[in-house]
Coordinates of N, CA and C in Angstrom, one line a residue:
X75 N 0.9 -1.2 0.0 CA 0.0 0.0 0.0 C 0.9 1.2 0.0
X76 N 0.7 2.1 -1.0 CA 1.6 3.3 -1.0 C 0.9 4.5 -0.2
X77 N 1.6 5.7 -0.3 CA 1.1 6.8 0.5 C -0.3 7.3 0.1
X78 N -0.8 6.9 -1.1 CA -2.1 7.3 -1.6 C -3.1 6.2 -1.3
X79 N -2.7 5.1 -0.6 CA -3.6 4.1 -0.3 C -3.9 3.1 -1.5
X80 N -3.0 3.2 -2.5 CA -3.2 2.3 -3.7 C -2.4 1.0 -3.4
X81 N -3.1 -0.1 -3.5 CA -2.4 -1.4 -3.2 C -1.6 -1.7 -4.4
X82 N -0.3 -2.0 -4.1 CA 0.7 -2.3 -5.2 C 0.5 -3.8 -5.7
X83 N 0.2 -4.0 -7.0 CA 0.2 -5.3 -7.5 C 1.6 -6.0 -7.5
X84 N 1.6 -7.3 -7.5 CA 2.9 -7.9 -7.6 C 3.6 -7.6 -8.8
X85 N 4.9 -7.2 -8.7 CA 5.7 -6.8 -9.9 C 6.2 -8.0 -10.6
X86 N 6.2 -8.0 -11.9 CA 6.8 -9.1 -12.6 C 8.3 -9.2 -12.4
X87 N 8.9 -10.4 -12.6 CA 10.4 -10.4 -12.5 C 11.0 -9.5 -13.4
X88 N 12.3 -9.1 -13.1 CA 13.0 -8.2 -14.0 C 13.1 -8.8 -15.4
X89 N 12.8 -7.9 -16.4 CA 12.9 -8.3 -17.7 C 11.6 -8.8 -18.3
X90 N 10.6 -9.0 -17.4 CA 9.3 -9.5 -17.8 C 8.3 -8.3 -17.7
X91 N 7.3 -8.3 -18.6 CA 6.2 -7.3 -18.5 C 4.9 -8.0 -18.2
X92 N 4.1 -7.3 -17.4 CA 2.8 -7.8 -17.1 C 1.8 -7.1 -18.0
X93 N 2.2 -6.8 -19.2 CA 1.3 -6.0 -20.1 C 0.0 -6.7 -20.4
X94 N -1.1 -6.0 -20.1 CA -2.4 -6.5 -20.4 C -3.0 -6.0 -21.8
X95 N -2.1 -5.5 -22.6 CA -2.5 -5.0 -23.9 C -3.3 -3.7 -23.8
X96 N -3.1 -2.9 -22.7 CA -3.8 -1.7 -22.5 C -5.3 -1.9 -22.4
X97 N -5.7 -3.0 -21.9 CA -7.1 -3.3 -21.6 C -7.2 -3.6 -20.1
X98 N -7.2 -2.6 -19.3 CA -7.2 -2.7 -17.8 C -8.5 -3.4 -17.3
X99 N -8.3 -4.1 -16.2 CA -9.5 -4.6 -15.5 C -10.0 -3.5 -14.6
X100 N -11.1 -2.9 -15.0 CA -11.7 -1.7 -14.4 C -12.8 -2.1 -13.4
X101 N -13.0 -1.3 -12.4 CA -12.4 0.0 -12.1 C -11.0 -0.2 -11.4
X102 N -10.1 0.8 -11.6 CA -9.0 0.9 -10.7 C -9.5 1.6 -9.4
X103 N -9.1 1.1 -8.3 CA -9.7 1.6 -7.0 C -8.6 2.2 -6.2
X104 N -9.0 3.3 -5.5 CA -8.2 3.9 -4.4 C -9.2 4.1 -3.3
X105 N -8.7 4.5 -2.1 CA -9.6 4.7 -1.0 C -10.8 5.6 -1.2
X106 N -10.6 6.6 -2.0 CA -11.7 7.6 -2.2 C -12.3 7.6 -3.7
X107 N -11.7 6.8 -4.6 CA -12.0 7.0 -6.0 C -12.2 5.6 -6.7
X108 N -13.0 5.7 -7.7 CA -13.0 4.6 -8.7 C -12.6 5.2 -10.1
X109 N -11.6 4.7 -10.7 CA -11.2 5.1 -12.1 C -11.9 4.0 -13.0
X110 N -12.8 4.5 -13.8 CA -13.7 3.5 -14.5 C -14.0 4.1 -15.9
X111 N -14.6 3.2 -16.7 CA -15.0 3.6 -18.1 C -16.1 4.7 -17.9
X112 N -16.1 5.6 -18.9 CA -17.2 6.6 -18.9 C -18.5 5.9 -19.3
X113 N -19.6 6.5 -18.9 CA -21.0 6.0 -19.3 C -21.7 7.2 -19.8
X114 N -22.7 6.9 -20.6 CA -23.5 8.0 -21.2 C -24.2 8.8 -20.1
X115 N -24.6 8.2 -19.0 CA -25.3 9.0 -18.0 C -24.3 9.8 -17.1
X116 N -23.0 9.9 -17.5 CA -22.1 10.8 -16.8 C -22.2 12.2 -17.3
X117 N -23.1 12.5 -18.3 CA -23.1 13.8 -19.0 C -23.2 14.9 -18.0
X118 N -24.2 14.9 -17.1 CA -24.5 16.0 -16.2 C -23.2 16.3 -15.3
X119 N -22.5 15.2 -14.9 CA -21.3 15.5 -14.1 C -20.2 16.1 -14.9
X120 N -20.1 15.6 -16.2 CA -19.0 16.1 -17.0 C -19.2 17.6 -17.4
X121 N -20.4 18.0 -17.6 CA -20.7 19.4 -17.9 C -20.2 20.4 -16.9
X122 N -20.3 19.9 -15.6 CA -19.8 20.8 -14.5 C -18.4 21.3 -14.7
X123 N -17.5 20.4 -15.2 CA -16.1 20.9 -15.3 C -15.8 21.2 -16.8
X124 N -16.4 20.6 -17.8 CA -16.2 20.9 -19.2 C -16.6 22.3 -19.5
X125 N -17.6 22.8 -18.8 CA -18.1 24.1 -19.1 C -17.5 25.2 -18.2
X126 N -16.6 24.9 -17.3 CA -16.0 25.8 -16.4 C -14.7 26.4 -16.9
X127 N -14.7 27.7 -17.2 CA -13.5 28.3 -17.8 C -12.3 28.3 -16.8
X128 N -12.6 28.3 -15.5 CA -11.5 28.1 -14.6 C -10.8 26.8 -14.7
X129 N -11.6 25.7 -14.8 CA -11.0 24.4 -14.9 C -10.3 24.1 -16.2
X130 N -10.9 24.6 -17.3 CA -10.3 24.3 -18.6 C -9.2 25.3 -19.1
X131 N -8.9 26.3 -18.3 CA -7.9 27.3 -18.7 C -6.6 26.7 -19.1
X132 N -6.2 25.6 -18.5 CA -4.9 25.0 -18.8 C -5.0 23.7 -19.7
X133 N -6.2 23.5 -20.2 CA -6.4 22.2 -21.0 C -6.4 22.5 -22.5
X134 N -6.1 21.5 -23.3 CA -6.0 21.7 -24.8 C -7.3 21.8 -25.5
X135 N -8.4 21.8 -24.7 CA -9.7 21.9 -25.4 C -10.5 23.1 -24.7
X136 N -11.4 23.6 -25.4 CA -12.1 24.9 -24.9 C -13.2 24.6 -24.0
X137 N -13.8 25.6 -23.4 CA -15.0 25.5 -22.6 C -16.1 24.9 -23.6
X138 N -16.9 23.9 -23.0 CA -17.9 23.2 -23.8 C -19.2 23.4 -23.2
X139 N -20.2 23.5 -24.1 CA -21.6 23.6 -23.6 C -22.1 22.1 -23.5
X140 N -23.4 21.9 -23.2 CA -23.9 20.6 -23.0 C -23.8 19.7 -24.3
X141 N -24.1 20.3 -25.4 CA -24.1 19.5 -26.7 C -22.6 19.2 -27.0
X142 N -21.7 20.1 -26.8 CA -20.3 19.8 -27.1 C -19.7 18.8 -26.1
X143 N -20.2 18.9 -24.9 CA -19.7 17.8 -23.9 C -20.3 16.5 -24.2
X144 N -21.5 16.4 -24.7 CA -22.1 15.2 -25.1 C -21.4 14.5 -26.2
X145 N -21.0 15.4 -27.2 CA -20.2 14.9 -28.3 C -18.8 14.3 -27.9
X146 N -18.2 15.0 -26.9 CA -16.9 14.5 -26.4 C -17.1 13.2 -25.6
X147 N -18.2 13.1 -24.9 CA -18.5 11.9 -24.1 C -18.8 10.7 -25.0
X148 N -19.4 10.9 -26.2 CA -19.6 9.8 -27.1 C -18.3 9.2 -27.5
X149 N -17.2 9.9 -27.5 CA -15.9 9.3 -27.8 C -15.3 8.7 -26.6
X150 N -15.5 9.3 -25.4 CA -14.9 8.8 -24.2 C -15.4 7.5 -23.8
X151 N -16.7 7.2 -24.1 CA -17.2 5.9 -23.6 C -16.6 4.7 -24.3
X152 N -15.8 5.0 -25.4 CA -15.1 3.9 -26.1 C -13.7 3.9 -25.7
X153 N -13.2 4.8 -24.9 CA -11.8 4.9 -24.6 C -11.4 4.2 -23.2
X154 N -12.1 3.1 -22.9 CA -11.7 2.4 -21.7 C -10.6 1.4 -21.9
X155 N -10.1 1.3 -23.1 CA -8.9 0.5 -23.5 C -8.2 1.3 -24.6
X156 N -6.9 1.0 -24.8 CA -6.1 1.7 -25.7 C -5.0 0.8 -26.4
X157 N -5.5 -0.2 -27.1 CA -4.6 -1.3 -27.6 C -3.6 -0.8 -28.7
X158 N -3.9 0.2 -29.4 CA -3.0 0.6 -30.5 C -2.2 1.9 -30.1
X159 N -1.0 2.0 -30.6 CA -0.2 3.2 -30.4 C -1.0 4.4 -30.9
X160 N -1.0 5.5 -30.1 CA -1.7 6.7 -30.5 C -3.1 6.7 -29.8
X161 N -3.6 5.6 -29.3 CA -4.9 5.5 -28.6 C -4.7 6.2 -27.2
X162 N -5.8 6.7 -26.7 CA -5.9 7.3 -25.4 C -6.8 6.4 -24.5
X163 N -6.3 6.0 -23.3 CA -7.1 5.4 -22.2 C -7.6 6.6 -21.4
X164 N -8.9 6.8 -21.4 CA -9.6 7.9 -20.8 C -10.6 7.4 -19.8
X165 N -10.3 7.6 -18.5 CA -11.1 7.0 -17.4 C -11.8 8.1 -16.6
X166 N -13.0 7.9 -16.3 CA -13.8 8.8 -15.4 C -13.2 8.6 -14.0
X167 N -13.1 9.7 -13.2 CA -12.8 9.7 -11.8 C -14.0 9.8 -11.0
X168 N -14.5 8.7 -10.5 CA -15.7 8.8 -9.7 C -15.4 8.8 -8.2
X169 N -16.0 9.8 -7.5 CA -15.8 9.9 -6.1 C -16.7 8.9 -5.4
X170 N -16.1 8.0 -4.6 CA -16.9 6.9 -4.0 C -17.9 7.5 -3.1
X171 N -17.6 8.5 -2.3 CA -18.6 9.0 -1.2 C -19.8 9.5 -1.8
X172 N -19.7 10.2 -3.0 CA -20.9 10.8 -3.6 C -21.4 10.1 -4.8
X173 N -20.6 9.2 -5.4 CA -21.0 8.6 -6.7 C -21.0 9.5 -7.9
X174 N -20.3 10.7 -7.7 CA -20.2 11.7 -8.7 C -18.9 11.6 -9.5
X175 N -18.9 11.8 -10.8 CA -17.7 11.9 -11.6 C -17.2 13.3 -11.4
X176 N -16.0 13.4 -10.8 CA -15.4 14.7 -10.5 C -14.2 15.1 -11.4
X177 N -13.9 14.2 -12.4 CA -12.8 14.5 -13.3 C -12.5 13.3 -14.2
X178 N -11.4 13.4 -14.8 CA -10.9 12.4 -15.8 C -9.4 12.2 -15.6
X179 N -8.9 11.0 -15.9 CA -7.5 10.8 -15.9 C -7.2 10.0 -17.2
X180 N -6.1 10.4 -17.9 CA -5.9 9.9 -19.3 C -4.4 9.3 -19.3
X181 N -4.3 8.3 -20.2 CA -2.9 7.8 -20.5 C -2.9 7.5 -22.0
X182 N -2.0 8.2 -22.7 CA -1.9 7.9 -24.1 C -0.9 6.8 -24.4
X183 N -1.2 5.9 -25.2 CA -0.4 4.8 -25.7 C 0.6 5.3 -26.7
X184 N 1.7 5.9 -26.2 CA 2.6 6.6 -27.1 C 3.5 5.5 -27.8
X185 N 3.9 4.5 -27.1 CA 4.7 3.4 -27.7 C 4.6 2.2 -26.7
X186 N 5.3 1.1 -27.1 CA 5.2 0.0 -26.2 C 5.9 0.2 -24.8
X187 N 6.7 1.2 -24.7 CA 7.4 1.5 -23.5 C 7.2 2.9 -22.9
X188 N 6.3 3.7 -23.5 CA 6.1 5.1 -23.2 C 4.7 5.5 -23.2
X189 N 4.3 6.2 -22.2 CA 2.9 6.8 -22.1 C 2.9 8.3 -21.8
X190 N 1.8 8.9 -22.0 CA 1.6 10.3 -21.8 C 0.4 10.5 -20.9
X191 N 0.6 11.2 -19.8 CA -0.4 11.3 -18.7 C -1.1 12.7 -18.8
X192 N -2.5 12.7 -18.5 CA -3.2 13.9 -18.4 C -4.3 13.7 -17.4
X193 N -4.8 14.8 -16.8 CA -5.9 14.7 -15.8 C -6.6 16.0 -15.7
X194 N -7.8 16.0 -15.2 CA -8.6 17.2 -14.9 C -9.5 16.8 -13.7
X195 N -9.6 17.8 -12.8 CA -10.5 17.7 -11.6 C -11.4 18.9 -11.5
X196 N -12.7 18.7 -11.2 CA -13.5 19.9 -11.1 C -13.1 20.8 -10.0
X197 N -13.5 22.1 -10.1 CA -13.0 23.1 -9.3 C -13.3 22.9 -7.8
X198 N -14.5 22.4 -7.4 CA -14.8 22.3 -6.0 C -14.2 21.1 -5.4
X199 N -13.4 20.3 -6.1 CA -12.7 19.2 -5.5 C -11.2 19.4 -5.6
X200 N -10.7 20.6 -6.0 CA -9.3 20.9 -5.9 C -8.8 21.0 -4.5
X201 N -7.5 20.8 -4.3 CA -6.9 21.0 -3.0 C -7.2 19.9 -2.0
X202 N -7.8 18.8 -2.4 CA -8.1 17.7 -1.5 C -7.3 16.4 -1.7
X203 N -6.3 16.5 -2.6 CA -5.5 15.4 -2.9 C -6.1 14.3 -3.8
X204 N -7.3 14.6 -4.3 CA -8.0 13.7 -5.2 C -7.3 13.5 -6.5
X205 N -6.8 14.6 -7.1 CA -6.0 14.5 -8.4 C -4.8 13.6 -8.1
X206 N -4.1 13.9 -7.0 CA -2.9 13.1 -6.7 C -3.2 11.6 -6.6
X207 N -4.3 11.3 -6.0 CA -4.7 9.9 -5.8 C -5.0 9.2 -7.1
X208 N -5.7 10.0 -8.0 CA -6.0 9.4 -9.3 C -4.7 9.2 -10.1
X209 N -3.8 10.2 -10.1 CA -2.5 10.1 -10.8 C -1.7 8.9 -10.3
X210 N -1.7 8.8 -9.0 CA -0.9 7.6 -8.4 C -1.4 6.3 -8.9
X211 N -2.7 6.2 -9.0 CA -3.3 4.9 -9.5 C -3.0 4.7 -11.0
X212 N -3.0 5.7 -11.8 CA -2.7 5.6 -13.2 C -1.2 5.3 -13.4
X213 N -0.4 5.9 -12.7 CA 1.1 5.7 -12.8 C 1.4 4.2 -12.3
X214 N 0.7 3.8 -11.3 CA 1.0 2.4 -10.8 C 0.5 1.4 -11.9
X215 N -0.6 1.7 -12.6 CA -1.0 0.9 -13.7 C 0.0 0.9 -14.8
X216 N 0.5 2.1 -15.1 CA 1.4 2.3 -16.2 C 2.7 1.5 -16.0
X217 N 3.2 1.5 -14.8 CA 4.5 0.9 -14.6 C 4.4 -0.6 -14.2
X218 N 3.4 -0.9 -13.3 CA 3.4 -2.3 -12.8 C 2.6 -3.2 -13.7
X219 N 1.6 -2.7 -14.4 CA 0.8 -3.6 -15.3 C 1.2 -3.5 -16.8
X220 N 1.4 -2.3 -17.2 CA 1.9 -2.2 -18.6 C 3.4 -2.3 -18.8
X221 N 4.1 -2.2 -17.7 CA 5.6 -2.3 -17.8 C 6.2 -1.2 -18.5
X222 N 5.6 0.0 -18.5 CA 6.2 1.1 -19.3 C 7.6 1.5 -18.6
X223 N 8.4 2.1 -19.4 CA 9.7 2.6 -18.9 C 9.6 4.1 -18.6
X224 N 8.7 4.8 -19.2 CA 8.6 6.3 -19.1 C 7.2 6.8 -19.3
X225 N 6.8 7.8 -18.5 CA 5.6 8.5 -18.7 C 5.9 10.0 -18.7
X226 N 5.3 10.7 -19.7 CA 5.5 12.1 -19.8 C 4.2 12.8 -19.4
X227 N 4.4 14.1 -18.9 CA 3.3 15.0 -18.7 C 3.6 16.3 -19.3
X228 N 2.7 16.8 -20.1 CA 2.9 18.1 -20.8 C 2.0 19.1 -20.2
X229 N 2.6 20.1 -19.5 CA 1.9 21.0 -18.6 C 1.9 22.4 -19.1
X230 N 0.8 23.1 -19.1 CA 0.7 24.4 -19.6 C 1.5 25.4 -18.7
X231 N 2.3 26.3 -19.3 CA 3.0 27.3 -18.4 C 2.0 28.0 -17.5
X232 N 2.4 28.2 -16.3 CA 1.5 28.8 -15.3 C 0.7 27.9 -14.5
X233 N 0.6 26.6 -14.8 CA -0.2 25.7 -14.1 C 0.7 25.1 -12.9
X234 N 0.9 25.9 -11.9 CA 1.8 25.5 -10.8 C 1.3 24.3 -10.1
X235 N 0.0 24.2 -9.9 CA -0.6 23.1 -9.2 C -0.2 21.7 -9.8
X236 N -0.3 21.7 -11.2 CA 0.0 20.5 -11.9 C 1.5 20.2 -11.8
X237 N 2.3 21.3 -11.9 CA 3.8 21.1 -11.8 C 4.2 20.5 -10.4
X238 N 3.6 21.0 -9.4 CA 3.9 20.5 -8.0 C 3.4 19.1 -7.9
X239 N 2.3 18.7 -8.4 CA 1.8 17.4 -8.4 C 2.7 16.4 -9.1
X240 N 3.2 16.8 -10.3 CA 4.1 16.0 -11.1 C 5.4 15.7 -10.3
X241 N 5.9 16.8 -9.7 CA 7.2 16.6 -8.9 C 7.0 15.7 -7.7
X242 N 5.8 15.7 -7.1 CA 5.6 14.8 -5.9 C 5.5 13.4 -6.4
X243 N 5.2 13.2 -7.6 CA 5.1 11.8 -8.1 C 6.4 11.4 -8.9
X244 N 7.5 12.1 -8.7 CA 8.8 11.7 -9.3 C 9.1 12.2 -10.6
X245 N 8.2 13.1 -11.2 CA 8.5 13.7 -12.5 C 9.6 14.7 -12.4
X246 N 10.4 14.9 -13.4 CA 11.4 15.9 -13.5 C 11.3 16.7 -14.8
X247 N 11.7 17.9 -14.8 CA 11.6 18.8 -16.0 C 12.6 18.3 -17.1
X248 N 12.1 18.4 -18.3 CA 13.0 18.2 -19.5 C 12.8 19.4 -20.4
X249 N 13.4 20.6 -20.1 CA 13.2 21.8 -20.9 C 13.5 21.7 -22.4
X250 N 14.4 20.8 -22.7 CA 14.8 20.6 -24.2 C 13.6 20.1 -25.0
X251 N 12.6 19.5 -24.3 CA 11.4 19.0 -25.0 C 10.2 19.8 -24.8
X252 N 10.3 21.0 -24.3 CA 9.2 21.9 -24.2 C 8.7 22.3 -25.5
X253 N 7.4 22.6 -25.6 CA 6.8 23.1 -26.9 C 6.1 24.5 -26.5
X254 N 6.8 25.6 -26.8 CA 6.4 26.9 -26.4 C 5.8 27.7 -27.5
X255 N 5.5 27.2 -28.6 CA 4.9 27.9 -29.7 C 3.5 27.2 -30.0
X256 N 2.7 27.9 -30.8 CA 1.4 27.4 -31.1 C 0.4 27.7 -30.1
X257 N -0.9 27.3 -30.3 CA -2.0 27.7 -29.4 C -2.0 27.0 -28.1
X258 N -1.2 25.9 -27.9 CA -1.2 25.2 -26.6 C 0.2 24.9 -26.2
X259 N 0.9 25.9 -25.7 CA 2.3 25.7 -25.3 C 2.4 24.8 -24.1
X260 N 3.4 24.0 -24.0 CA 3.5 23.1 -22.8 C 5.0 23.0 -22.3
X261 N 5.1 22.7 -21.1 CA 6.4 22.3 -20.4 C 6.4 20.8 -20.3
X262 N 7.5 20.2 -20.5 CA 7.6 18.7 -20.4 C 8.2 18.2 -19.1
X263 N 7.5 17.3 -18.5 CA 7.9 16.6 -17.3 C 7.9 15.1 -17.6
X264 N 8.9 14.4 -17.0 CA 9.0 13.0 -17.3 C 9.3 12.2 -16.0
X265 N 8.7 11.0 -15.9 CA 9.0 10.1 -14.8 C 9.3 8.8 -15.4
X266 N 10.4 8.2 -14.9 CA 10.8 6.8 -15.4 C 10.3 5.8 -14.3
X267 N 10.3 4.6 -14.7 CA 9.9 3.5 -13.7 C 10.8 3.6 -12.5
X268 N 12.1 3.8 -12.6 CA 13.0 3.9 -11.5 C 12.7 5.1 -10.6
X269 N 12.6 6.3 -11.2 CA 12.3 7.5 -10.4 C 11.0 7.4 -9.7
X270 N 10.0 6.8 -10.4 CA 8.7 6.6 -9.8 C 8.8 5.8 -8.5
X271 N 9.5 4.7 -8.6 CA 9.7 3.8 -7.5 C 10.3 4.5 -6.3
X272 N 11.3 5.4 -6.6 CA 12.1 6.1 -5.6 C 11.2 7.1 -4.9
X273 N 10.2 7.6 -5.6 CA 9.3 8.7 -5.0 C 8.1 8.1 -4.2
X274 N 7.8 6.8 -4.5 CA 6.6 6.2 -3.9 C 6.8 5.9 -2.4

């Protein structure tokens, strides 16, 4: 059990991978959260943060109304697995106590050994460690089940909360890989399997 209350699965012997083909057995559980496939009846919960300009200000997608959120959800309900390179594993973050979807956590299948992490939490759940709990569970899945060597996080300049969260989970800055031009500039943070283990 790590500091976030996420039970650590048995790690495969060195050199072996426990790769499930990016088809996780859902939900992934933490003490306060379920990370699960999206459902069509999640729409009302998703609109709360998809339509919030405060929450979306650092995201690569704009504020969405109900119809735009419904269109996005129609894609998300199919993203509970990511077997091909380029696919996104996109999981709803359900708060156990309320049964409410309070955010999303994502892992892009960048390659057989490399993933890209993203997350969003609604405004009224910020500052409670819930995002950190969700990120811990997804990183544990990435390293212990998929056997990835590296996970990147691309963070918008000015998003200090996400930068601090990344550092707490063992990520380090890679300025040479920053992308500071275009409509969605990002700073690059990376965590390897070894540095993640050292931070846990």
